[in-house]
Short mmCIF file of C-alpha atoms in Angstrom, two decimals:
data_model
loop_
_atom_site.label_atom_id
_atom_site.label_comp_id
_atom_site.label_asym_id
_atom_site.label_seq_id
_atom_site.Cartn_x
_atom_site.Cartn_y
_atom_site.Cartn_z
CA ILE A 1 0.00 0.00 0.00
CA ARG A 2 2.78 2.41 0.90
CA HIS A 3 4.51 1.92 -2.46
CA SER A 4 1.26 2.43 -4.37
CA ALA A 5 0.43 5.53 -2.34
CA GLU A 6 3.86 7.00 -2.96
CA GLU A 7 3.58 6.26 -6.68
CA LEU A 8 0.15 7.88 -6.98
CA SER A 9 1.14 10.81 -4.79
CA ALA A 10 4.18 11.53 -6.99
CA PHE A 11 2.01 11.39 -10.13
CA ALA A 12 -0.71 13.55 -8.52
CA PRO A 13 -3.67 12.59 -10.74
CA ARG A 14 -6.65 14.96 -10.92
CA GLU A 15 -10.29 14.15 -11.44
CA GLY A 16 -11.23 14.93 -15.04
CA GLU A 17 -7.60 15.03 -16.11
CA GLU A 18 -7.98 12.29 -18.72
CA LYS A 19 -10.58 14.28 -20.70
CA GLU A 20 -8.58 17.47 -20.30
CA LEU A 21 -5.43 15.81 -21.68
CA ALA A 22 -7.30 14.02 -24.47
CA ASP A 23 -8.94 17.28 -25.57
CA ARG A 24 -5.64 19.09 -25.39
CA ARG A 25 -3.94 16.44 -27.50
CA ALA A 26 -6.72 16.50 -30.10
CA LEU A 27 -6.43 20.28 -30.23
CA MET A 28 -2.67 20.16 -30.72
CA MET A 29 -2.88 17.42 -33.36
CA ASN A 30 -5.24 19.68 -35.42
CA GLY A 31 -3.46 22.88 -34.51
CA GLU A 32 -2.55 23.92 -38.07
CA LYS A 33 -6.06 23.48 -39.39
CA LEU A 34 -7.55 25.24 -36.38
CA ALA A 35 -5.19 28.16 -36.72
CA GLU A 36 -6.04 28.60 -40.39
CA GLY A 37 -9.78 28.44 -39.81
CA LEU A 38 -9.73 30.78 -36.83
CA ASN A 39 -7.64 33.34 -38.72
CA THR A 40 -10.10 33.26 -41.60
CA ALA A 41 -13.00 33.76 -39.19
CA ARG A 42 -11.18 36.57 -37.43
CA GLN A 43 -10.59 38.38 -40.72
CA ALA A 44 -14.24 38.02 -41.70
CA LEU A 45 -15.51 39.28 -38.36
CA THR A 46 -13.15 42.26 -38.33
CA ASN A 47 -14.05 43.35 -41.86
CA GLU A 48 -14.74 47.08 -41.71
CA GLU A 49 -17.36 46.79 -44.46
CA ILE A 50 -19.64 44.79 -42.15
CA GLU A 51 -19.37 47.39 -39.43
CA ARG A 52 -19.97 50.25 -41.90
CA SER A 53 -23.02 48.49 -43.32
CA LEU A 54 -24.54 47.96 -39.91
CA ARG A 55 -23.96 51.59 -38.94
CA THR A 56 -25.34 52.91 -42.27
CA ALA A 57 -28.51 50.88 -41.81
CA GLN A 58 -28.80 52.03 -38.22
CA ARG A 59 -28.50 55.74 -39.17
CA GLN A 60 -31.05 55.46 -41.94
CA LEU A 61 -33.56 53.81 -39.65
CA GLU A 62 -32.97 56.36 -36.91
CA ASN A 63 -33.86 59.19 -39.39
CA LEU A 64 -36.99 57.32 -40.46
CA SER A 65 -37.96 56.59 -36.89
CA ARG A 66 -37.97 60.28 -36.07
CA LEU A 67 -40.38 60.92 -38.93
CA THR A 68 -42.70 58.07 -37.90
CA ASP A 69 -42.77 58.57 -34.16
CA GLY A 70 -40.36 55.69 -33.30
CA LYS A 71 -41.81 53.08 -35.60
CA TYR A 72 -38.40 51.55 -36.34
CA ASP A 73 -36.90 51.70 -32.83
CA ALA A 74 -37.12 47.93 -32.35
CA ILE A 75 -35.15 47.30 -35.53
CA ILE A 76 -32.58 49.88 -34.49
CA ASP A 77 -32.16 48.06 -31.15
CA THR A 78 -31.69 44.73 -32.95
CA LEU A 79 -28.98 46.25 -35.15
CA ALA A 80 -27.26 47.65 -32.06
CA ARG A 81 -27.32 44.23 -30.40
CA ALA A 82 -26.03 42.63 -33.58
CA GLU A 83 -23.11 45.01 -33.61
CA ASN A 84 -22.30 44.27 -29.98
CA GLU A 85 -22.54 40.50 -30.49
CA LEU A 86 -20.40 40.78 -33.61
CA ASN A 87 -17.75 42.56 -31.59
CA GLU A 88 -17.97 39.90 -28.82
CA ALA A 89 -17.65 37.10 -31.36
CA ALA A 90 -14.65 38.80 -32.93
CA SER A 91 -12.99 39.12 -29.49
CA ALA A 92 -13.66 35.46 -28.70
CA VAL A 93 -12.18 34.30 -31.99
CA GLU A 94 -9.19 36.60 -31.39
CA SER A 95 -8.66 34.94 -27.99
CA GLU A 96 -8.81 31.47 -29.52
CA CYS A 97 -6.28 32.50 -32.16
CA ASP A 98 -3.91 33.65 -29.45
CA GLN A 99 -4.12 30.23 -27.75
CA ILE A 100 -3.23 28.28 -30.85
CA GLU A 101 0.48 27.80 -30.38
CA PHE A 102 1.75 24.53 -31.82
CA ASP A 103 4.71 23.21 -29.82
CA PRO A 104 5.86 19.63 -30.64
CA ARG A 105 7.54 19.25 -27.24
CA GLU A 106 4.38 20.23 -25.38
CA GLN A 107 2.37 17.76 -27.46
CA GLU A 108 4.82 15.01 -26.56
CA GLN A 109 4.51 15.87 -22.85
CA VAL A 110 0.73 15.80 -23.05
CA GLU A 111 0.77 12.42 -24.78
CA ASP A 112 3.25 10.99 -22.24
CA ARG A 113 1.12 12.22 -19.34
CA LEU A 114 -2.07 10.76 -20.85
CA TYR A 115 -0.37 7.40 -21.47
CA ALA A 116 1.04 7.29 -17.91
CA LEU A 117 -2.37 8.21 -16.44
CA ARG A 118 -4.13 5.41 -18.27
CA SER A 119 -1.35 2.93 -17.40
CA LEU A 120 -1.74 3.70 -13.70
CA ALA A 121 -5.49 3.19 -13.97
CA ARG A 122 -5.01 -0.22 -15.62
CA LYS A 123 -2.45 -1.19 -12.97
CA HIS A 124 -4.92 -0.51 -10.18
CA GLN A 125 -7.86 -1.88 -12.16
CA THR A 126 -9.86 1.33 -12.03
CA GLU A 127 -10.81 4.32 -14.17
CA PRO A 128 -8.40 7.27 -14.55
CA ASP A 129 -10.87 9.61 -12.87
CA ALA A 130 -11.01 7.27 -9.83
CA LEU A 131 -7.26 7.50 -9.15
CA PRO A 132 -7.49 10.56 -6.82
CA ALA A 133 -10.07 8.74 -4.66
CA LEU A 134 -7.87 5.62 -4.66
CA LEU A 135 -4.91 7.69 -3.48
CA ALA A 136 -7.03 9.14 -0.66
CA ASP A 137 -8.07 5.61 0.35
CA PHE A 138 -4.45 4.41 0.41
CA GLU A 139 -3.40 7.41 2.51
CA ALA A 140 -6.25 6.77 4.98
CA LYS A 141 -5.24 3.12 5.36
CA LEU A 142 -1.58 4.04 5.86
CA SER A 143 -2.58 6.55 8.51
CA ALA A 144 -4.60 3.88 10.28
CA LEU A 145 -1.68 1.43 10.06
CA ASP A 146 0.75 3.99 11.43
CA LYS A 147 -1.63 4.78 14.27
CA GLY A 148 -2.11 1.06 14.77
CA GLY A 149 1.64 0.68 15.15
CA ASP A 150 1.59 3.28 17.91
CA ASP A 151 -1.33 1.45 19.54
CA LEU A 152 0.59 -1.83 19.26
CA ILE A 153 3.53 -0.34 21.15
CA THR A 154 1.16 0.87 23.85
CA LEU A 155 -0.49 -2.55 24.06
CA GLU A 156 2.86 -4.31 24.24
CA LYS A 157 3.83 -2.13 27.19
CA ALA A 158 0.48 -2.90 28.85
CA VAL A 159 1.02 -6.63 28.28
CA GLU A 160 4.46 -6.48 29.83
CA GLN A 161 3.12 -4.57 32.85
CA ALA A 162 0.31 -7.12 33.21
CA ARG A 163 2.83 -9.96 32.96
CA VAL A 164 4.95 -8.48 35.72
CA ALA A 165 1.89 -7.99 37.93
CA TYR A 166 0.68 -11.53 37.16
CA LEU A 167 4.06 -13.10 37.98
CA THR A 168 4.27 -11.16 41.23
CA ALA A 169 0.82 -12.35 42.32
CA ALA A 170 1.37 -15.90 41.03
CA ARG A 171 4.71 -16.29 42.82
CA THR A 172 3.12 -15.04 46.02
CA LEU A 173 0.38 -17.65 45.54
CA SER A 174 2.97 -20.37 44.88
CA GLU A 175 4.80 -19.54 48.08
CA ALA A 176 1.54 -19.59 50.02
CA ARG A 177 0.70 -22.96 48.48
CA LYS A 178 4.03 -24.42 49.54
CA GLN A 179 3.54 -23.26 53.13
CA THR A 180 -0.05 -24.52 53.22
CA ALA A 181 0.97 -27.82 51.62
CA GLU A 182 3.41 -28.51 54.44
CA LYS A 183 0.68 -27.95 57.02
CA LEU A 184 -1.81 -30.08 55.08
CA ASP A 185 0.70 -32.93 54.66
CA ALA A 186 1.31 -32.99 58.41
CA ALA A 187 -2.42 -32.90 59.21
CA VAL A 188 -3.27 -35.70 56.75
CA LYS A 189 -0.35 -37.77 58.01
CA ALA A 190 -1.80 -37.59 61.53
CA GLU A 191 -5.13 -38.92 60.23
CA LEU A 192 -3.70 -41.94 58.42
CA PRO A 193 -2.83 -44.39 61.27
CA PRO A 194 -6.38 -44.53 62.72
CA LEU A 195 -7.65 -45.20 59.16
CA LYS A 196 -5.38 -48.27 58.91
CA LEU A 197 -2.97 -46.45 56.63
CA GLU A 198 -0.15 -46.22 59.14
CA ARG A 199 2.44 -47.37 56.58
CA ALA A 200 1.29 -44.91 53.95
CA THR A 201 2.83 -41.55 53.18
CA PHE A 202 1.12 -38.46 51.78
CA LYS A 203 2.68 -35.44 50.10
CA THR A 204 1.32 -32.45 48.18
CA GLN A 205 3.53 -32.07 45.13
CA ILE A 206 3.72 -28.58 43.55
CA ASP A 207 5.30 -28.30 40.10
CA MET A 208 5.65 -25.24 37.91
CA LEU A 209 3.62 -25.44 34.69
CA PRO A 210 4.96 -24.44 31.27
CA GLU A 211 4.06 -20.84 30.47
CA SER A 212 1.48 -21.91 27.89
CA LEU A 213 -0.57 -23.44 30.73
CA TRP A 214 -0.41 -20.52 33.15
CA GLY A 215 -3.84 -19.21 34.02
CA ALA A 216 -6.12 -17.75 36.64
CA ASP A 217 -5.02 -20.45 39.12
CA GLY A 218 -1.37 -19.44 38.87
CA LEU A 219 1.84 -21.11 37.73
CA ASP A 220 1.49 -24.40 39.57
CA LYS A 221 0.22 -27.90 39.02
CA VAL A 222 -0.82 -29.36 42.38
CA THR A 223 -0.89 -33.15 42.75
CA PHE A 224 -1.73 -35.17 45.83
CA THR A 225 0.76 -38.06 45.93
CA ALA A 226 0.96 -41.07 48.18
CA ALA A 227 2.78 -44.32 48.75
CA THR A 228 0.74 -47.07 50.39
CA ASN A 229 3.60 -49.50 51.02
CA ALA A 230 6.99 -48.98 52.61
CA GLY A 231 9.85 -48.59 50.16
CA THR A 232 7.69 -47.59 47.19
CA ASP A 233 7.87 -44.25 45.43
CA ALA A 234 5.07 -41.76 45.83
CA ALA A 235 2.77 -41.33 42.84
CA PRO A 236 -0.50 -39.51 42.16
CA ILE A 237 -2.94 -40.81 44.71
CA ASN A 238 -5.59 -41.80 42.17
CA LYS A 239 -3.09 -44.08 40.36
CA ILE A 240 -1.65 -46.08 43.24
CA ALA A 241 -4.47 -46.37 45.79
CA SER A 242 -7.19 -49.02 45.69
CA GLY A 243 -10.82 -47.95 45.90
CA GLY A 244 -10.99 -48.31 49.68
CA GLU A 245 -7.58 -46.70 50.22
CA LEU A 246 -8.50 -43.81 47.96
CA ALA A 247 -11.73 -43.26 49.90
CA ARG A 248 -9.82 -43.19 53.19
CA PHE A 249 -7.20 -40.79 51.80
CA MET A 250 -10.04 -38.57 50.61
CA LEU A 251 -11.63 -38.80 54.06
CA ALA A 252 -8.40 -37.70 55.70
CA LEU A 253 -8.19 -34.81 53.25
CA LYS A 254 -11.82 -33.78 53.63
CA VAL A 255 -11.64 -33.81 57.42
CA ASN A 256 -8.83 -31.26 57.22
CA LEU A 257 -10.27 -29.20 54.35
CA ALA A 258 -13.86 -29.11 55.54
CA THR A 259 -13.62 -25.61 56.95
CA SER A 260 -12.16 -24.14 53.75
CA GLU A 261 -14.48 -25.73 51.17
CA ASN A 262 -18.14 -25.11 50.51
CA ILE A 263 -19.32 -28.48 49.17
CA PRO A 264 -22.94 -29.17 50.18
CA THR A 265 -22.85 -32.98 49.86
CA LEU A 266 -20.11 -35.63 49.93
CA VAL A 267 -20.66 -39.28 49.00
CA PHE A 268 -18.33 -42.02 50.25
CA ASP A 269 -18.69 -45.50 48.73
CA GLU A 270 -17.11 -48.41 50.60
CA VAL A 271 -14.83 -46.11 52.59
CA ASP A 272 -14.57 -48.94 55.14
CA ALA A 273 -13.32 -51.58 52.66
CA ALA A 274 -10.95 -54.13 54.25
CA ILE A 275 -11.11 -52.57 57.71
CA GLY A 276 -13.05 -53.32 60.86
CA GLY A 277 -13.06 -52.94 64.61
CA ALA A 278 -11.35 -49.86 65.96
CA THR A 279 -10.29 -48.72 62.49
CA ALA A 280 -13.89 -48.78 61.28
CA SER A 281 -14.92 -46.85 64.37
CA ALA A 282 -12.24 -44.24 63.62
CA VAL A 283 -13.57 -43.92 60.07
CA GLY A 284 -17.13 -43.53 61.36
CA GLU A 285 -16.09 -40.93 63.92
CA ARG A 286 -14.31 -38.84 61.26
CA LEU A 287 -17.27 -39.07 58.91
CA ALA A 288 -19.56 -37.85 61.68
CA ARG A 289 -17.19 -34.99 62.46
CA LEU A 290 -17.15 -33.99 58.79
CA ALA A 291 -20.96 -34.01 58.62
CA ARG A 292 -21.26 -31.85 61.74
CA GLU A 293 -18.93 -29.16 60.44
CA ASN A 294 -20.27 -27.95 57.10
CA CYS A 295 -21.81 -30.49 54.74
CA GLN A 296 -24.09 -33.46 54.30
CA VAL A 297 -22.28 -36.81 54.14
CA LEU A 298 -23.77 -39.90 52.47
CA VAL A 299 -21.99 -43.19 53.15
CA ILE A 300 -22.55 -46.58 51.52
CA THR A 301 -21.20 -49.09 54.02
CA HIS A 302 -21.29 -52.70 55.19
CA SER A 303 -19.57 -51.79 58.46
CA PRO A 304 -21.78 -51.69 61.59
CA GLN A 305 -19.21 -49.45 63.28
CA VAL A 306 -19.44 -46.86 60.48
CA ALA A 307 -23.22 -47.18 60.19
CA SER A 308 -23.67 -46.55 63.91
CA PHE A 309 -22.28 -43.01 63.59
CA GLY A 310 -24.89 -41.86 61.09
CA ALA A 311 -27.58 -39.37 62.04
CA HIS A 312 -29.98 -41.35 59.83
CA HIS A 313 -29.88 -44.96 58.69
CA PHE A 314 -31.33 -46.08 55.35
CA ARG A 315 -31.53 -49.64 54.15
CA VAL A 316 -31.26 -50.41 50.45
CA GLU A 317 -33.14 -53.55 49.46
CA LYS A 318 -33.65 -55.32 46.18
CA GLY A 319 -36.64 -57.58 45.65
CA GLU A 320 -39.07 -58.87 43.10
CA THR A 321 -42.65 -57.70 42.72
CA ASP A 322 -44.97 -59.01 40.01
CA GLY A 323 -42.02 -60.42 38.13
CA LYS A 324 -40.07 -57.14 38.23
CA THR A 325 -36.90 -56.42 40.17
CA ILE A 326 -37.47 -53.46 42.47
CA THR A 327 -34.84 -51.57 44.50
CA THR A 328 -36.12 -49.64 47.50
CA VAL A 329 -34.50 -47.23 49.93
CA ARG A 330 -36.16 -46.87 53.32
CA GLU A 331 -35.19 -44.96 56.45
CA LEU A 332 -35.15 -47.18 59.51
CA THR A 333 -36.79 -46.44 62.83
CA ASP A 334 -34.70 -46.57 65.97
CA SER A 335 -35.70 -50.16 66.73
CA GLU A 336 -35.24 -51.22 63.10
CA ARG A 337 -31.85 -49.59 63.10
CA ARG A 338 -30.78 -51.51 66.20
CA GLU A 339 -31.85 -54.74 64.57
CA GLU A 340 -30.06 -53.86 61.30
CA ILE A 341 -26.77 -53.09 63.06
CA ALA A 342 -27.13 -56.35 65.03
CA ARG A 343 -27.61 -58.20 61.75
CA MET A 344 -24.54 -56.48 60.28
CA LEU A 345 -22.56 -57.65 63.34
CA SER A 346 -23.69 -61.27 63.48
CA GLY A 347 -24.78 -62.14 59.98
CA ALA A 348 -28.01 -63.90 59.06
CA GLU A 349 -28.90 -64.95 62.64
CA ILE A 350 -29.34 -62.10 65.08
CA THR A 351 -28.39 -62.99 68.67
CA ASP A 352 -28.86 -61.27 72.00
CA ALA A 353 -25.14 -60.60 72.08
CA SER A 354 -25.25 -58.87 68.69
CA ARG A 355 -28.24 -56.77 69.81
CA ALA A 356 -26.31 -55.74 72.94
CA ALA A 357 -23.28 -54.87 70.83
CA ALA A 358 -25.51 -52.81 68.52
CA VAL A 359 -26.84 -50.88 71.50
CA GLU A 360 -23.26 -50.17 72.63
CA LEU A 361 -22.28 -48.98 69.16
CA LEU A 362 -25.26 -46.62 69.03
CA LYS A 363 -24.30 -45.29 72.48
CA ASN A 364 -20.85 -44.56 71.14
CA ARG A 365 -22.47 -42.47 68.37
CA MET A 366 -24.37 -40.46 70.95
CA ASN A 367 -21.14 -39.84 72.85
CA ALA A 368 -19.03 -39.03 69.77
#
């Protein structure tokens, strides 16, 4: 665009210039004939005989008009106008004669200019008379580009300032994460032995992300890692823990994060897998604590110890009605709950000992 604008600006085309040059060229190409004809016309119009004839006729009519009370005044006026127009025509032809100056060099310049004008129009696929408007359009676009360059510099400075501010805030966040991670690791570690994960380790791993992944959450990738057996390397917790272990790790985490999160409902499925006795009681106690603090906790369990800590007890049953398999969920009454926990303790046959144990477990819930 800049090259085209400079080219057009140097040429300086004018609207209507093509016709002006074409007319000028035609005039110069017929200059000799025009000069001869105009000279002949000039001589005819400046012939003194014409002027004398008009004046003679005018005087005669003026004399007659006086004798006839102005009868010929209109004719006299017409003759006067004719004389004036004759003089004007003679002056105009005289002026045209003065302009007829045949100069071969000037004709060559006119032809060169006309050729260059039409060539530029073909180059830009437009009409010669549209070239001035095209130049104005190019100049407007260049002005916008130049202004855009200034805006780009301003934006680049703003981006750099934003980057500095972002890095400052993100690094502050990273440091806060590292300090919080140490506290969280210690708190989760303290929760693991009662959950029968005494040989497990837990660590919050914080790694810096590549710049392309930086975002509103900062520069870090946070991964909860664990090792469930002595001598093994820590790995992301979801890749190395079994379903039950993962549930217990999540319980240990949730117990410590409950006050900082706003999750209305948590669901734990088989959080008591492969544990029993005191460990199951510890799991139940922590679930109850979590529910009391800030959210609703739903637990699917086969452990009577865990079930005894619930504020409500629902039994899920599957049966057949009219040839269709039906699954029902029903909240148990206090007496039904005691019987259900006794059944969970003893199996198919409920004994007095299992009922007594169920009562003790429910007392523990009340005291928890």
